[in-house]
Coordinates of C-alpha atoms in Angstrom, one line a residue:
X3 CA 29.9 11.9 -17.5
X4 CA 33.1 13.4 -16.9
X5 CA 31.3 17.3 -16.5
X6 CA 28.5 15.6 -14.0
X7 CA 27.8 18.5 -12.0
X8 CA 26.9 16.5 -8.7
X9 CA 30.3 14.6 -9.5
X10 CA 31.9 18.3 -9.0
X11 CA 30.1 19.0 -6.3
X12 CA 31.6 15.8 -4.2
X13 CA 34.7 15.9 -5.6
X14 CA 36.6 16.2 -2.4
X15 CA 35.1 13.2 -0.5
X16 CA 37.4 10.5 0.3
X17 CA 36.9 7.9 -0.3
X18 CA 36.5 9.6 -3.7
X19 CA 32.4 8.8 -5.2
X20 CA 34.0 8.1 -8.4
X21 CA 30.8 5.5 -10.6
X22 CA 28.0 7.2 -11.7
X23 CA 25.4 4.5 -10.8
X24 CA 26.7 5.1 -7.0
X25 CA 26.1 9.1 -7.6
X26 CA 22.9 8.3 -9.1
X27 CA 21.3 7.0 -6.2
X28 CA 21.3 9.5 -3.9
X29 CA 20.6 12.3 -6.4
X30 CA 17.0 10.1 -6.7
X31 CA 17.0 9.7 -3.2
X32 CA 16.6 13.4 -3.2
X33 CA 14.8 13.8 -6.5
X34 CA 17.9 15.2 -8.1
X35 CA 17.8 17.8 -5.8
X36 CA 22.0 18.5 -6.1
X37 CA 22.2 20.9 -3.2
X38 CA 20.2 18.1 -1.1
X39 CA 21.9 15.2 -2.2
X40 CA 25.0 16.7 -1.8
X41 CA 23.8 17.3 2.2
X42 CA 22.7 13.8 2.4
X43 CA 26.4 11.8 0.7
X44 CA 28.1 14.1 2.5
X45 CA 26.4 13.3 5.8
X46 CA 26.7 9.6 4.8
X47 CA 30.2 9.6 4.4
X48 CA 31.2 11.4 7.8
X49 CA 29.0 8.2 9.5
X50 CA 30.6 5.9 7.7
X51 CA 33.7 7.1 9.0
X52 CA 32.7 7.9 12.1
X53 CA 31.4 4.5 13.1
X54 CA 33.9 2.4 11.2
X55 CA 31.1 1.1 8.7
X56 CA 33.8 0.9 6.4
X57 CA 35.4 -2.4 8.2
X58 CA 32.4 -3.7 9.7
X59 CA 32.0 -6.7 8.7
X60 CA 35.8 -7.3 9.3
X61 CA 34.9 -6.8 12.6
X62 CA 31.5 -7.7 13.6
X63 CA 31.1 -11.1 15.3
X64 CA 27.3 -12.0 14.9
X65 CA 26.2 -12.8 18.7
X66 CA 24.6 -16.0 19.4
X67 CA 21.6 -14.3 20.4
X68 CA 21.2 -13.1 17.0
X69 CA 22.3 -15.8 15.4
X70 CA 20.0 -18.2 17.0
X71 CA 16.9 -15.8 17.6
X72 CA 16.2 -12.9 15.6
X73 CA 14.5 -13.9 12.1
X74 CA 16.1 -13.5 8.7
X75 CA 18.3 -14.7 6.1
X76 CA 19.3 -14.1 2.4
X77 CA 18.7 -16.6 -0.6
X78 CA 19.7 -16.8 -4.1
X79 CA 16.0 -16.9 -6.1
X80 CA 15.9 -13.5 -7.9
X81 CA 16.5 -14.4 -11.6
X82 CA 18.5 -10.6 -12.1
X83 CA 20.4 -11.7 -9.2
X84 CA 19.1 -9.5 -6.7
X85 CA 19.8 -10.7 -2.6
X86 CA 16.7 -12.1 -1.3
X87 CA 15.8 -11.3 2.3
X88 CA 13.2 -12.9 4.2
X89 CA 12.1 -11.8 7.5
X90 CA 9.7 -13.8 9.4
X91 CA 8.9 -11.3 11.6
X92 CA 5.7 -12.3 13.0
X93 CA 7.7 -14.8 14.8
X94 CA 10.3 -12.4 15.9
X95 CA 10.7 -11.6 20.0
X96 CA 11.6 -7.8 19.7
X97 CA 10.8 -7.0 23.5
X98 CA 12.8 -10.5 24.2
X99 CA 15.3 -9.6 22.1
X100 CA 16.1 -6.0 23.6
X101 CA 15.7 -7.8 27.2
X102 CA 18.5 -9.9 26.4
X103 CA 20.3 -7.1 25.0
X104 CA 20.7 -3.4 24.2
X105 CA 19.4 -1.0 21.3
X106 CA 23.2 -0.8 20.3
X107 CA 23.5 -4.1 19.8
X108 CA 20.2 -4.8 18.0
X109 CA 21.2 -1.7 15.5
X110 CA 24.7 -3.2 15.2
X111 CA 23.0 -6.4 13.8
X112 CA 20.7 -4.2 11.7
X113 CA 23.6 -2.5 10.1
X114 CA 25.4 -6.1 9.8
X115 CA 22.7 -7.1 7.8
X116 CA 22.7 -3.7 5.2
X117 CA 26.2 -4.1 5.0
X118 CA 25.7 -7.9 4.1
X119 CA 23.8 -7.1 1.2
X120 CA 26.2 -4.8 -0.1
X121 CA 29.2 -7.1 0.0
X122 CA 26.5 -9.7 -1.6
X123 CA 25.0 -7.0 -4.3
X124 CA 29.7 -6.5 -5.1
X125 CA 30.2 -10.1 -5.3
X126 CA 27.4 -11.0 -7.5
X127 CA 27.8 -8.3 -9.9
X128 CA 31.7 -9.2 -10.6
X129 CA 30.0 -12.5 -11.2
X130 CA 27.2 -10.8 -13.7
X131 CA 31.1 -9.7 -15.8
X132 CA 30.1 -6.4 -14.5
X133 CA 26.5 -5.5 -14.3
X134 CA 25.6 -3.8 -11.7
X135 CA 23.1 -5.4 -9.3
X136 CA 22.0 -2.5 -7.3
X137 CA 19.1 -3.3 -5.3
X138 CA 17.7 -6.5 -3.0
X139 CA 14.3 -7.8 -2.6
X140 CA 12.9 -7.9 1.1
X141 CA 9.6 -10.0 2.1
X142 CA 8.5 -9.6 5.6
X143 CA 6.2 -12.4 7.0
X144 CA 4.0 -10.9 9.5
X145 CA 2.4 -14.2 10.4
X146 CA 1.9 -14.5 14.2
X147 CA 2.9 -11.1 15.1
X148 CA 1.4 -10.3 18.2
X149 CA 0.7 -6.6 18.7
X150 CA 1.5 -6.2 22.4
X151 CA 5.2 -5.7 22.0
X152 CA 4.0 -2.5 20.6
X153 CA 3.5 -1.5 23.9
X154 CA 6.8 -1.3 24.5
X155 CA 8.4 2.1 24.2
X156 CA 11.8 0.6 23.9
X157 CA 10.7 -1.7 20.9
X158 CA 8.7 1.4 18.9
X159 CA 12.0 3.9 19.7
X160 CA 14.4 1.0 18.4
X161 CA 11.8 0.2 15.3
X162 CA 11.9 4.1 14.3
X163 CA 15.9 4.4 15.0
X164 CA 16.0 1.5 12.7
X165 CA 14.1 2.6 10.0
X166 CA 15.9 6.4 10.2
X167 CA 19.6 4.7 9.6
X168 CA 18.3 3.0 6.7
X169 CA 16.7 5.6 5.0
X170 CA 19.5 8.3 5.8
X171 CA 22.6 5.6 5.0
X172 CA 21.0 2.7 2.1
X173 CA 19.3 4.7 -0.4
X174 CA 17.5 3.6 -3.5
X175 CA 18.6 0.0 -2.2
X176 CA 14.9 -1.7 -3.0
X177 CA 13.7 -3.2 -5.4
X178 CA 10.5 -4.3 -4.1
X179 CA 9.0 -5.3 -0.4
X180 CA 6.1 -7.4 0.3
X181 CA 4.4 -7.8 3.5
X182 CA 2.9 -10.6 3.6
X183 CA 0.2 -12.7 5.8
X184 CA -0.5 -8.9 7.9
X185 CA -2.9 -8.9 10.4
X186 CA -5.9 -6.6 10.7
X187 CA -4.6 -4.4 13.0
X188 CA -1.1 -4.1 10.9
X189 CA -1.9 -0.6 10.1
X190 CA -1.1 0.5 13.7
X191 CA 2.8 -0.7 13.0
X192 CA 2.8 0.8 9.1
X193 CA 1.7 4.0 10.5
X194 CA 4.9 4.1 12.8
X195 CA 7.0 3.4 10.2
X196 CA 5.7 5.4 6.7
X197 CA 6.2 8.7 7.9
X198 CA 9.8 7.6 8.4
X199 CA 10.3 6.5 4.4
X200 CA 10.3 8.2 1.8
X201 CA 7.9 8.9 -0.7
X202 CA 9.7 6.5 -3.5
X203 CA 10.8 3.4 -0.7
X204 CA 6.7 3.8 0.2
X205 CA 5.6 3.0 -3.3
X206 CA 7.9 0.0 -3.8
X207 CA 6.0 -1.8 -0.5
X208 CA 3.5 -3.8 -1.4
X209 CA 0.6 -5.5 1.7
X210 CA -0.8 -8.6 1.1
X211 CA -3.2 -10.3 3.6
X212 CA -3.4 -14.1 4.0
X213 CA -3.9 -14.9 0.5
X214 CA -2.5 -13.6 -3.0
X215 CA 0.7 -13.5 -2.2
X216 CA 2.1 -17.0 -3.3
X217 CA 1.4 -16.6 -6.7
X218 CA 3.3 -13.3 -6.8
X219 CA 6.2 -14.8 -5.3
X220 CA 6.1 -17.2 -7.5
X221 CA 5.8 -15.1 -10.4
X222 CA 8.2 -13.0 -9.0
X223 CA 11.4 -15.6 -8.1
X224 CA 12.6 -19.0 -9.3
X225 CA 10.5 -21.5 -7.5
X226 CA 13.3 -23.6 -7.7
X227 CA 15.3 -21.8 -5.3
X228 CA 12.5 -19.9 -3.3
X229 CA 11.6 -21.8 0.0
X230 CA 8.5 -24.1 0.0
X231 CA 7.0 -22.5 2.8
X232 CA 6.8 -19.0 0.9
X233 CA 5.3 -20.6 -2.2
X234 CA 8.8 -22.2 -3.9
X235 CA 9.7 -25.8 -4.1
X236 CA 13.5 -25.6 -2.3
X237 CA 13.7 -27.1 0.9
X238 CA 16.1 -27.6 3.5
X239 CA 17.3 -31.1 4.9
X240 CA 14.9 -33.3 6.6
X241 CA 12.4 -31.5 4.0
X242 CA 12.3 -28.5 6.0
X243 CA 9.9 -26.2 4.2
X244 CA 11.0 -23.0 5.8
X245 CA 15.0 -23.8 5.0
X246 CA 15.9 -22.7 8.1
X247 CA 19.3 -23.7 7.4
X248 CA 19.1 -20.1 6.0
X249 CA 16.5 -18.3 7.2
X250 CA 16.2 -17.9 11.0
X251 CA 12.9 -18.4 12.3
X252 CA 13.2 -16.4 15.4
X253 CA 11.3 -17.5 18.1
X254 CA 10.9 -16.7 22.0
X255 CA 14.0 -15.7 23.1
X256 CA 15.2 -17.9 25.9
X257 CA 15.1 -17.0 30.0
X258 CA 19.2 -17.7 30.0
X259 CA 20.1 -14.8 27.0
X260 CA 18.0 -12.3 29.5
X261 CA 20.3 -9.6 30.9
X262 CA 20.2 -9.7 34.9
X263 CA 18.9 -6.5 36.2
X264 CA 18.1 -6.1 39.6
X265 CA 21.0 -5.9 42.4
X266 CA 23.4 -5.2 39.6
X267 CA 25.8 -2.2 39.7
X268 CA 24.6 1.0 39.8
X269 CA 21.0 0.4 40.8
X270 CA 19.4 2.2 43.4
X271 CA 16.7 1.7 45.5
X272 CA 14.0 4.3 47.1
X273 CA 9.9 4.3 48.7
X274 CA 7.3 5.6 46.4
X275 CA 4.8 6.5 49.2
X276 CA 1.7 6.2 48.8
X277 CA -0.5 9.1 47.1
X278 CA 2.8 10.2 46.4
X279 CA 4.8 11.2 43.5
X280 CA 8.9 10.8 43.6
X281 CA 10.7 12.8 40.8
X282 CA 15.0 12.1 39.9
X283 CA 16.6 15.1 38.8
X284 CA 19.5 15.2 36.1
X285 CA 21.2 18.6 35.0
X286 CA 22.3 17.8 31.4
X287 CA 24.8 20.4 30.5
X288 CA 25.5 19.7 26.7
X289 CA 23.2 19.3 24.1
X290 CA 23.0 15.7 22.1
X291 CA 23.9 14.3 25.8
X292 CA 22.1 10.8 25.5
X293 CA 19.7 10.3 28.8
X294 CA 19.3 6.3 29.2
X295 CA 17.2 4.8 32.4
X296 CA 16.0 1.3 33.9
X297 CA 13.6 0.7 36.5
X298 CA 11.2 -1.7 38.2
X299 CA 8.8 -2.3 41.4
X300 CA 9.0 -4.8 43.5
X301 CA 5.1 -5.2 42.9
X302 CA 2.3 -2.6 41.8
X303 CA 2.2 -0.1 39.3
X304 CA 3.5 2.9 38.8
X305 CA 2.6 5.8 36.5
X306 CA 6.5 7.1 35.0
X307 CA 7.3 10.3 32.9
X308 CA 10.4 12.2 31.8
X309 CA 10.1 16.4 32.3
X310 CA 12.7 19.3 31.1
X311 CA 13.4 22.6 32.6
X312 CA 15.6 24.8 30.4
X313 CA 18.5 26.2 32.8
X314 CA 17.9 29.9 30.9
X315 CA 15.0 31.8 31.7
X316 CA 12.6 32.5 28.5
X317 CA 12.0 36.4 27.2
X318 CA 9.1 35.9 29.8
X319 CA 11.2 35.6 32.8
X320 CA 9.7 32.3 33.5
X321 CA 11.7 28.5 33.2
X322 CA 9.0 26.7 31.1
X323 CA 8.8 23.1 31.9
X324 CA 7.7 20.6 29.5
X325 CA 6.8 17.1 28.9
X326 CA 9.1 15.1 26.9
X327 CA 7.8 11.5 27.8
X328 CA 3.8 11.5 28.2
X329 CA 3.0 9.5 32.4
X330 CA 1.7 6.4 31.5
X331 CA 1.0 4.0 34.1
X332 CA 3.3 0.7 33.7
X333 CA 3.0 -2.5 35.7
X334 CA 5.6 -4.5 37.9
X335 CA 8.2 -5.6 35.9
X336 CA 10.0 -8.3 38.4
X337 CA 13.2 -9.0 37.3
X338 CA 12.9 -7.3 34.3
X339 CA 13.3 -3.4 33.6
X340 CA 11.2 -0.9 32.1
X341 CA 14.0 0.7 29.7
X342 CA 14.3 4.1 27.8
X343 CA 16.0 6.6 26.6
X344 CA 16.3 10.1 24.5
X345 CA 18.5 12.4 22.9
X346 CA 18.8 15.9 25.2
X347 CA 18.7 18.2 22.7
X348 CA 19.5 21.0 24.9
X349 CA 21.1 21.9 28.1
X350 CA 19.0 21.9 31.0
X351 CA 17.7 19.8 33.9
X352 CA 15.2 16.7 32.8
X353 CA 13.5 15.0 35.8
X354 CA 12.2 11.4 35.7
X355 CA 9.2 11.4 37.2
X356 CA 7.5 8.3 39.1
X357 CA 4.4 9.3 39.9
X358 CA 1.7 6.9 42.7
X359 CA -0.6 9.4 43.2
X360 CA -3.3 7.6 42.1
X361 CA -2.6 4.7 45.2
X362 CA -3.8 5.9 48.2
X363 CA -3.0 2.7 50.2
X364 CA 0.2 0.9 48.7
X365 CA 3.8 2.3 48.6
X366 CA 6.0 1.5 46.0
X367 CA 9.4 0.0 46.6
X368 CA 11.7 1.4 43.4
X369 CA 14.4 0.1 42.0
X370 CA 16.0 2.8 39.1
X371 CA 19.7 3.3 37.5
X372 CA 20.3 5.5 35.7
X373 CA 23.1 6.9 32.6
X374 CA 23.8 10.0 31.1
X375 CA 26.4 9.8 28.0
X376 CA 27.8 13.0 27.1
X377 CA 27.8 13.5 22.9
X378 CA 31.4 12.5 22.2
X379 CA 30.5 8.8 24.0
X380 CA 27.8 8.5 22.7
X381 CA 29.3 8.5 19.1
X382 CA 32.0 6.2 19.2
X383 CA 30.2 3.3 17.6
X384 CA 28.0 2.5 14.6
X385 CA 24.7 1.3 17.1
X386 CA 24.1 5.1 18.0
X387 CA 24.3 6.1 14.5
X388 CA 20.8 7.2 14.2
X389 CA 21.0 9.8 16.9
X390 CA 22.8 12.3 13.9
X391 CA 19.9 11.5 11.5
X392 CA 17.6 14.9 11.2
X393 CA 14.1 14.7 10.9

């Protein structure tokens, strides 16, 4: 396809897009749209670069954390070939998880495990003499997922960032998904997430509740090698029907992997008084500065929002303010913080708002810190990657 127009068109990437099966998938991605598919390898390639995606699994050193607590793992039971990866995420801790550490690192560990598949999908088609494996199969087990860490906006913000850097970076990389064992209120998490996937990932998902899905598994895979649990006949030693020697089962994360917050550098302390409302400004003077914050009260709730002000004055003479994260009331987090953060997508001042206005009788005693990254930090690694993906 040596006159392959979007080959032309890409010609001066390096590393140079040279196989046509590579080219192919992002000119589906963007329904052979060349000017958009252009956009979107060429976009691709700068954060590979960027982020050093190119050598991360040279580099990456999977934390124990990880390791030992958030659910996953490949097996060999697709009879093309294809990576299997299974996700018992009903049993996953995502609000432990992103206590014990940051949204970095849990996108680091995403990315790990997109880049694993790749360096499987290589391997296994120089095995094949050649033929291309090109996609992976994914089933998520949603079995015991518990709907209020949905309440946290640090797990719904990660969840979404995730789901951006896969769609923007792994094209055309599925085969088919099935969600299994989803609750009734499922819906609530699928309607975070479709909006974020495109049309043709969407129609390769398929939902099954607590029953059916076995026998399409089974009809699907070699039984041999799919884990008992999930309707195969392998097992792990001691008969272990999940095979957790290769799947993690997640579980709580443990008190000791929690990261220590209060007292620690950097944190500050003030009074809420009561029927008050307290507001920290910050003047953000370049656009795609990252605004990240932690707080907690000693005891009581407190209602907590996030405000901009533009520094310019609109045509109406007036500075406009507006509401960026909605007040919602949140509880007393002990030793653990409330934690946030968004992209300042233009100069001006944002406020952080905590607001005890609606307690006429009990102060608040505050604890807060508080970071501002300008855009060049923010970029140096692959866990902020999502930040350049446009909606």
């Amino acid at each position: 396809m040596k006159n392959f127009p979007f080959r032309a068109a890409v010609a001066d990437l390096s590393p140079p897009c040279r196989e046509d099966w590579y080219l192919l998938k992002w000119l589906r991605a963007r329904k052979f749209d060349l000017d958009d598919a252009t956009k979107m390898l060429r976009e691709h390639i700068a954060w590979r670069k960027k982020y050093q995606v190119y050598t991360f699994l040279d580099d990456y050193k999977v934390p124990e954390l990880f390791r030992n607590h958030c659910p996953g793992g490949f097996v060999d039971c697709a009879p093309g070939g294809q990576p299997v990866y299974i996700s018992p995420t009903g049993n996953a801790d995502i609000k432990g998880l992103l206590e014990a550490a940051s949204r970095s690192d849990f996108i680091r560990h995403l990315i790990y495990i997109l880049e694993t598949q790749e360096e499987l999908k290589r391997r296994i088609s120089l095995q094949n003499g050649g033929r291309r494996v090109e996609t992976m199969y994914v089933v998520v087990d949603m079995e015991g997922f518990s709907f209020w860490q949905l309440s946290s906006i640090e797990v719904v913000s990660t969840i979404t960032e995730a789901v951006r850097i896969y769609e923007a970076n792994y094209p055309e990389i599925l085969e088919v998904a099935y969600v299994i064992n989803a609750p009734s209120l499922f819906p609530m998490l699928w309607n975070i997430v479709k909006p974020l996937l495109s049309p043709r990932t969407i129609s390769k998902v398929n939902i099954f509740g607590k029953d059916g899905w076995k026998d399409v598994l089974a009809a699907r895979f070699d039984v041999e090698r799919l884990p008992a649990h999930w309707g195969g006949r392998l097992r792990g030693p001691d008969g272990d029907g999940r095979c957790t020697h290769l799947i993690c089962p997640g579980g709580p994360v443990p008190e000791k992997y929690r990261r220590k917050w209060c007292g620690t550098e950097g944190t500050r302390t003030c009074t809420v008084g009561a029927g008050c409302c307290w507001s920290l400004p910050v003047s953000v003077d370049h656009a795609g500065s990252e605004l990240r914050w932690n707080f907690n009260t000693a005891s009581g709730d407190v209602a907590f929002s996030v405000r901009f002000r533009p520094f310019r004055h609109t045509t109406d003479g007036e500075k406009k303010t507006r509401d960026l994260v909605v007040a919602k009331r949140l509880p007393s987090s002990n030793s653990e913080p409330h934690s946030g953060s968004l992209c300042c997508n233009e100069p001006g001042t944002y406020e952080l708002v905590f607001d005890n206005s609606f307690s006429w009788l009990t102060r608040k005693k505050l604890s807060y810190s508080v970071e501002l990254l300008p855009p060049d930090a923010q970029r140096k690694k692959p866990d902020d990657a999502a930040r350049e993906v446009k909606d």
